Amino acid sequence: MDGELNVDLLVTYDVETVTPQGQRRLRKVAKICEGYGHRVQKSVFEVVCRETDKVRFVAALQDAIDPTQDSIRIYHLPAHALDDVEHLGKPRPIDPRGALVI
């Protein structure tokens, strides 16, 4: 292990889906997010990754969207913040540091 620390991220997005191009962008953004984190709501992902992976993740997202139509918010959380999440409603046990199932 190279000793690089993991970062906790909360990623949300709003992609225009009125046009077929927007629908394709939405699917692409979701697929990129699925490759890095766990979906916790329709357009919300929890991501735990190394800083170097975050750079690739953000670049892929930037390439996937139309910045005049779409919006992605990436919240940088304190270390291990995703280990302590209060959840209400339908249970969905997700380990933010667990293996990704694609």
PDB file of N, CA, C and O in Angstrom, residues 53-99:
ATOM      1  N   ASP A  53      -7.608   8.617  -7.382  1.00  0.00           N
ATOM      2  CA  ASP A  53      -8.824   8.123  -8.041  1.00  0.00           C
ATOM      3  C   ASP A  53      -9.866   9.235  -8.145  1.00  0.00           C
ATOM      4  O   ASP A  53     -10.607   9.308  -9.125  1.00  0.00           O
ATOM      5  N   LYS A  54      -9.922  10.107  -7.143  1.00  0.00           N
ATOM      6  CA  LYS A  54     -10.864  11.222  -7.167  1.00  0.00           C
ATOM      7  C   LYS A  54     -10.588  12.131  -8.361  1.00  0.00           C
ATOM      8  O   LYS A  54     -11.512  12.583  -9.030  1.00  0.00           O
ATOM      9  N   VAL A  55      -9.321  12.359  -8.646  1.00  0.00           N
ATOM     10  CA  VAL A  55      -8.959  13.208  -9.789  1.00  0.00           C
ATOM     11  C   VAL A  55      -9.495  12.596 -11.081  1.00  0.00           C
ATOM     12  O   VAL A  55     -10.089  13.287 -11.909  1.00  0.00           O
ATOM     13  N   ARG A  56      -9.347  11.283 -11.257  1.00  0.00           N
ATOM     14  CA  ARG A  56      -9.859  10.598 -12.450  1.00  0.00           C
ATOM     15  C   ARG A  56     -11.391  10.617 -12.481  1.00  0.00           C
ATOM     16  O   ARG A  56     -11.999  10.805 -13.527  1.00  0.00           O
ATOM     17  N   PHE A  57     -12.000  10.411 -11.316  1.00  0.00           N
ATOM     18  CA  PHE A  57     -13.453  10.419 -11.178  1.00  0.00           C
ATOM     19  C   PHE A  57     -14.034  11.768 -11.601  1.00  0.00           C
ATOM     20  O   PHE A  57     -14.935  11.840 -12.441  1.00  0.00           O
ATOM     21  N   VAL A  58     -13.491  12.837 -11.071  1.00  0.00           N
ATOM     22  CA  VAL A  58     -13.977  14.186 -11.383  1.00  0.00           C
ATOM     23  C   VAL A  58     -13.770  14.501 -12.864  1.00  0.00           C
ATOM     24  O   VAL A  58     -14.655  15.056 -13.517  1.00  0.00           O
ATOM     25  N   ALA A  59     -12.631  14.118 -13.412  1.00  0.00           N
ATOM     26  CA  ALA A  59     -12.366  14.366 -14.838  1.00  0.00           C
ATOM     27  C   ALA A  59     -13.383  13.626 -15.712  1.00  0.00           C
ATOM     28  O   ALA A  59     -13.888  14.176 -16.694  1.00  0.00           O
ATOM     29  N   ALA A  60     -13.694  12.378 -15.347  1.00  0.00           N
ATOM     30  CA  ALA A  60     -14.676  11.608 -16.126  1.00  0.00           C
ATOM     31  C   ALA A  60     -16.051  12.264 -16.056  1.00  0.00           C
ATOM     32  O   ALA A  60     -16.759  12.348 -17.069  1.00  0.00           O
ATOM     33  N   LEU A  61     -16.428  12.746 -14.873  1.00  0.00           N
ATOM     34  CA  LEU A  61     -17.716  13.419 -14.736  1.00  0.00           C
ATOM     35  C   LEU A  61     -17.756  14.705 -15.552  1.00  0.00           C
ATOM     36  O   LEU A  61     -18.748  14.989 -16.232  1.00  0.00           O
ATOM     37  N   GLN A  62     -16.679  15.478 -15.512  1.00  0.00           N
ATOM     38  CA  GLN A  62     -16.626  16.722 -16.285  1.00  0.00           C
ATOM     39  C   GLN A  62     -16.783  16.445 -17.772  1.00  0.00           C
ATOM     40  O   GLN A  62     -17.451  17.195 -18.482  1.00  0.00           O
ATOM     41  N   ASP A  63     -16.175  15.367 -18.239  1.00  0.00           N
ATOM     42  CA  ASP A  63     -16.271  15.008 -19.657  1.00  0.00           C
ATOM     43  C   ASP A  63     -17.669  14.526 -20.043  1.00  0.00           C
ATOM     44  O   ASP A  63     -18.051  14.599 -21.211  1.00  0.00           O
ATOM     45  N   ALA A  64     -18.426  14.017 -19.066  1.00  0.00           N
ATOM     46  CA  ALA A  64     -19.719  13.403 -19.358  1.00  0.00           C
ATOM     47  C   ALA A  64     -20.872  14.400 -19.424  1.00  0.00           C
ATOM     48  O   ALA A  64     -21.900  14.103 -20.023  1.00  0.00           O
ATOM     49  N   ILE A  65     -20.727  15.557 -18.803  1.00  0.00           N
ATOM     50  CA  ILE A  65     -21.869  16.470 -18.699  1.00  0.00           C
ATOM     51  C   ILE A  65     -21.794  17.614 -19.699  1.00  0.00           C
ATOM     52  O   ILE A  65     -20.754  17.883 -20.284  1.00  0.00           O
ATOM     53  N   ASP A  66     -22.919  18.267 -19.847  1.00  0.00           N
ATOM     54  CA  ASP A  66     -23.001  19.537 -20.569  1.00  0.00           C
ATOM     55  C   ASP A  66     -23.079  20.601 -19.478  1.00  0.00           C
ATOM     56  O   ASP A  66     -24.116  20.717 -18.806  1.00  0.00           O
ATOM     57  N   PRO A  67     -22.011  21.362 -19.247  1.00  0.00           N
ATOM     58  CA  PRO A  67     -22.000  22.313 -18.131  1.00  0.00           C
ATOM     59  C   PRO A  67     -23.021  23.437 -18.255  1.00  0.00           C
ATOM     60  O   PRO A  67     -23.273  24.135 -17.274  1.00  0.00           O
ATOM     61  N   THR A  68     -23.633  23.587 -19.420  1.00  0.00           N
ATOM     62  CA  THR A  68     -24.678  24.599 -19.557  1.00  0.00           C
ATOM     63  C   THR A  68     -26.049  24.051 -19.166  1.00  0.00           C
ATOM     64  O   THR A  68     -26.991  24.817 -18.996  1.00  0.00           O
ATOM     65  N   GLN A  69     -26.164  22.726 -19.038  1.00  0.00           N
ATOM     66  CA  GLN A  69     -27.451  22.081 -18.751  1.00  0.00           C
ATOM     67  C   GLN A  69     -27.466  21.283 -17.440  1.00  0.00           C
ATOM     68  O   GLN A  69     -28.511  21.118 -16.833  1.00  0.00           O
ATOM     69  N   ASP A  70     -26.318  20.747 -17.053  1.00  0.00           N
ATOM     70  CA  ASP A  70     -26.238  19.766 -15.976  1.00  0.00           C
ATOM     71  C   ASP A  70     -25.461  20.316 -14.783  1.00  0.00           C
ATOM     72  O   ASP A  70     -24.668  21.247 -14.921  1.00  0.00           O
ATOM     73  N   SER A  71     -25.676  19.691 -13.634  1.00  0.00           N
ATOM     74  CA  SER A  71     -25.002  20.114 -12.413  1.00  0.00           C
ATOM     75  C   SER A  71     -24.599  18.898 -11.585  1.00  0.00           C
ATOM     76  O   SER A  71     -25.413  17.994 -11.391  1.00  0.00           O
ATOM     77  N   ILE A  72     -23.367  18.894 -11.123  1.00  0.00           N
ATOM     78  CA  ILE A  72     -22.888  17.859 -10.202  1.00  0.00           C
ATOM     79  C   ILE A  72     -22.283  18.568  -9.003  1.00  0.00           C
ATOM     80  O   ILE A  72     -21.518  19.520  -9.153  1.00  0.00           O
ATOM     81  N   ARG A  73     -22.648  18.096  -7.815  1.00  0.00           N
ATOM     82  CA  ARG A  73     -22.080  18.638  -6.580  1.00  0.00           C
ATOM     83  C   ARG A  73     -21.312  17.523  -5.893  1.00  0.00           C
ATOM     84  O   ARG A  73     -21.851  16.424  -5.714  1.00  0.00           O
ATOM     85  N   ILE A  74     -20.084  17.816  -5.509  1.00  0.00           N
ATOM     86  CA  ILE A  74     -19.235  16.848  -4.813  1.00  0.00           C
ATOM     87  C   ILE A  74     -18.883  17.441  -3.455  1.00  0.00           C
ATOM     88  O   ILE A  74     -18.177  18.441  -3.377  1.00  0.00           O
ATOM     89  N   TYR A  75     -19.413  16.827  -2.419  1.00  0.00           N
ATOM     90  CA  TYR A  75     -19.158  17.288  -1.059  1.00  0.00           C
ATOM     91  C   TYR A  75     -17.980  16.509  -0.489  1.00  0.00           C
ATOM     92  O   TYR A  75     -18.027  15.279  -0.417  1.00  0.00           O
ATOM     93  N   HIS A  76     -16.952  17.212  -0.094  1.00  0.00           N
ATOM     94  CA  HIS A  76     -15.782  16.610   0.534  1.00  0.00           C
ATOM     95  C   HIS A  76     -16.066  16.531   2.029  1.00  0.00           C
ATOM     96  O   HIS A  76     -16.207  17.564   2.686  1.00  0.00           O
ATOM     97  N   LEU A  77     -16.139  15.331   2.535  1.00  0.00           N
ATOM     98  CA  LEU A  77     -16.504  15.115   3.928  1.00  0.00           C
ATOM     99  C   LEU A  77     -15.267  14.842   4.775  1.00  0.00           C
ATOM    100  O   LEU A  77     -14.239  14.390   4.249  1.00  0.00           O
ATOM    101  N   PRO A  78     -15.370  15.066   6.084  1.00  0.00           N
ATOM    102  CA  PRO A  78     -14.248  14.703   6.958  1.00  0.00           C
ATOM    103  C   PRO A  78     -13.965  13.194   6.864  1.00  0.00           C
ATOM    104  O   PRO A  78     -14.860  12.411   6.527  1.00  0.00           O
ATOM    105  N   ALA A  79     -12.760  12.814   7.167  1.00  0.00           N
ATOM    106  CA  ALA A  79     -12.363  11.398   7.111  1.00  0.00           C
ATOM    107  C   ALA A  79     -13.343  10.537   7.899  1.00  0.00           C
ATOM    108  O   ALA A  79     -13.719  10.880   9.015  1.00  0.00           O
ATOM    109  N   HIS A  80     -13.775   9.468   7.300  1.00  0.00           N
ATOM    110  CA  HIS A  80     -14.676   8.464   7.887  1.00  0.00           C
ATOM    111  C   HIS A  80     -16.062   9.008   8.213  1.00  0.00           C
ATOM    112  O   HIS A  80     -16.803   8.395   8.976  1.00  0.00           O
ATOM    113  N   ALA A  81     -16.443  10.147   7.654  1.00  0.00           N
ATOM    114  CA  ALA A  81     -17.775  10.699   7.905  1.00  0.00           C
ATOM    115  C   ALA A  81     -18.875   9.754   7.436  1.00  0.00           C
ATOM    116  O   ALA A  81     -19.952   9.697   8.031  1.00  0.00           O
ATOM    117  N   LEU A  82     -18.618   9.002   6.375  1.00  0.00           N
ATOM    118  CA  LEU A  82     -19.634   8.092   5.850  1.00  0.00           C
ATOM    119  C   LEU A  82     -19.847   6.865   6.725  1.00  0.00           C
ATOM    120  O   LEU A  82     -20.781   6.096   6.501  1.00  0.00           O
ATOM    121  N   ASP A  83     -18.985   6.688   7.742  1.00  0.00           N
ATOM    122  CA  ASP A  83     -19.156   5.561   8.661  1.00  0.00           C
ATOM    123  C   ASP A  83     -20.258   5.829   9.675  1.00  0.00           C
ATOM    124  O   ASP A  83     -20.714   4.919  10.358  1.00  0.00           O
ATOM    125  N   ASP A  84     -20.663   7.078   9.814  1.00  0.00           N
ATOM    126  CA  ASP A  84     -21.629   7.467  10.832  1.00  0.00           C
ATOM    127  C   ASP A  84     -22.738   8.298  10.198  1.00  0.00           C
ATOM    128  O   ASP A  84     -22.755   9.518  10.305  1.00  0.00           O
ATOM    129  N   VAL A  85     -23.658   7.621   9.521  1.00  0.00           N
ATOM    130  CA  VAL A  85     -24.758   8.297   8.834  1.00  0.00           C
ATOM    131  C   VAL A  85     -26.060   7.909   9.502  1.00  0.00           C
ATOM    132  O   VAL A  85     -26.333   6.730   9.728  1.00  0.00           O
ATOM    133  N   GLU A  86     -26.866   8.893   9.830  1.00  0.00           N
ATOM    134  CA  GLU A  86     -28.199   8.634  10.369  1.00  0.00           C
ATOM    135  C   GLU A  86     -29.134   8.446   9.191  1.00  0.00           C
ATOM    136  O   GLU A  86     -29.190   9.275   8.289  1.00  0.00           O
ATOM    137  N   HIS A  87     -29.874   7.354   9.216  1.00  0.00           N
ATOM    138  CA  HIS A  87     -30.733   7.011   8.084  1.00  0.00           C
ATOM    139  C   HIS A  87     -32.141   6.776   8.584  1.00  0.00           C
ATOM    140  O   HIS A  87     -32.339   6.058   9.558  1.00  0.00           O
ATOM    141  N   LEU A  88     -33.120   7.358   7.921  1.00  0.00           N
ATOM    142  CA  LEU A  88     -34.521   7.169   8.264  1.00  0.00           C
ATOM    143  C   LEU A  88     -35.226   6.500   7.101  1.00  0.00           C
ATOM    144  O   LEU A  88     -34.899   6.724   5.945  1.00  0.00           O
ATOM    145  N   GLY A  89     -36.200   5.681   7.396  1.00  0.00           N
ATOM    146  CA  GLY A  89     -36.976   5.056   6.335  1.00  0.00           C
ATOM    147  C   GLY A  89     -36.449   3.692   5.947  1.00  0.00           C
ATOM    148  O   GLY A  89     -35.723   3.045   6.694  1.00  0.00           O
ATOM    149  N   LYS A  90     -36.806   3.289   4.768  1.00  0.00           N
ATOM    150  CA  LYS A  90     -36.484   1.966   4.232  1.00  0.00           C
ATOM    151  C   LYS A  90     -34.992   1.666   4.412  1.00  0.00           C
ATOM    152  O   LYS A  90     -34.154   2.381   3.877  1.00  0.00           O
ATOM    153  N   PRO A  91     -34.672   0.607   5.154  1.00  0.00           N
ATOM    154  CA  PRO A  91     -33.260   0.309   5.387  1.00  0.00           C
ATOM    155  C   PRO A  91     -32.552  -0.166   4.128  1.00  0.00           C
ATOM    156  O   PRO A  91     -33.123  -0.886   3.316  1.00  0.00           O
ATOM    157  N   ARG A  92     -31.360   0.315   3.985  1.00  0.00           N
ATOM    158  CA  ARG A  92     -30.523  -0.098   2.864  1.00  0.00           C
ATOM    159  C   ARG A  92     -29.100  -0.218   3.374  1.00  0.00           C
ATOM    160  O   ARG A  92     -28.332   0.730   3.331  1.00  0.00           O
ATOM    161  N   PRO A  93     -28.767  -1.378   3.939  1.00  0.00           N
ATOM    162  CA  PRO A  93     -27.445  -1.509   4.555  1.00  0.00           C
ATOM    163  C   PRO A  93     -26.327  -1.426   3.508  1.00  0.00           C
ATOM    164  O   PRO A  93     -26.209  -2.284   2.654  1.00  0.00           O
ATOM    165  N   ILE A  94     -25.572  -0.350   3.595  1.00  0.00           N
ATOM    166  CA  ILE A  94     -24.470  -0.148   2.675  1.00  0.00           C
ATOM    167  C   ILE A  94     -23.234   0.159   3.490  1.00  0.00           C
ATOM    168  O   ILE A  94     -23.258   1.014   4.367  1.00  0.00           O
ATOM    169  N   ASP A  95     -22.175  -0.551   3.207  1.00  0.00           N
ATOM    170  CA  ASP A  95     -20.886  -0.247   3.814  1.00  0.00           C
ATOM    171  C   ASP A  95     -20.145   0.654   2.816  1.00  0.00           C
ATOM    172  O   ASP A  95     -19.760   0.184   1.748  1.00  0.00           O
ATOM    173  N   PRO A  96     -19.963   1.950   3.136  1.00  0.00           N
ATOM    174  CA  PRO A  96     -19.337   2.847   2.158  1.00  0.00           C
ATOM    175  C   PRO A  96     -17.908   2.435   1.793  1.00  0.00           C
ATOM    176  O   PRO A  96     -17.403   2.825   0.764  1.00  0.00           O
ATOM    177  N   ARG A  97     -17.300   1.606   2.614  1.00  0.00           N
ATOM    178  CA  ARG A  97     -15.953   1.130   2.320  1.00  0.00           C
ATOM    179  C   ARG A  97     -15.948  -0.303   1.775  1.00  0.00           C
ATOM    180  O   ARG A  97     -14.925  -0.889   1.536  1.00  0.00           O
ATOM    181  N   GLY A  98     -17.156  -0.848   1.579  1.00  0.00           N
ATOM    182  CA  GLY A  98     -17.281  -2.214   1.083  1.00  0.00           C
ATOM    183  C   GLY A  98     -17.056  -2.304  -0.414  1.00  0.00           C
ATOM    184  O   GLY A  98     -16.953  -1.314  -1.118  1.00  0.00           O
ATOM    185  N   ALA A  99     -17.006  -3.528  -0.865  1.00  0.00           N
ATOM    186  CA  ALA A  99     -16.777  -3.785  -2.291  1.00  0.00           C
ATOM    187  C   ALA A  99     -17.933  -3.255  -3.124  1.00  0.00           C
ATOM    188  O   ALA A  99     -19.083  -3.280  -2.713  1.00  0.00           O
TER     189      ALA A  99
END
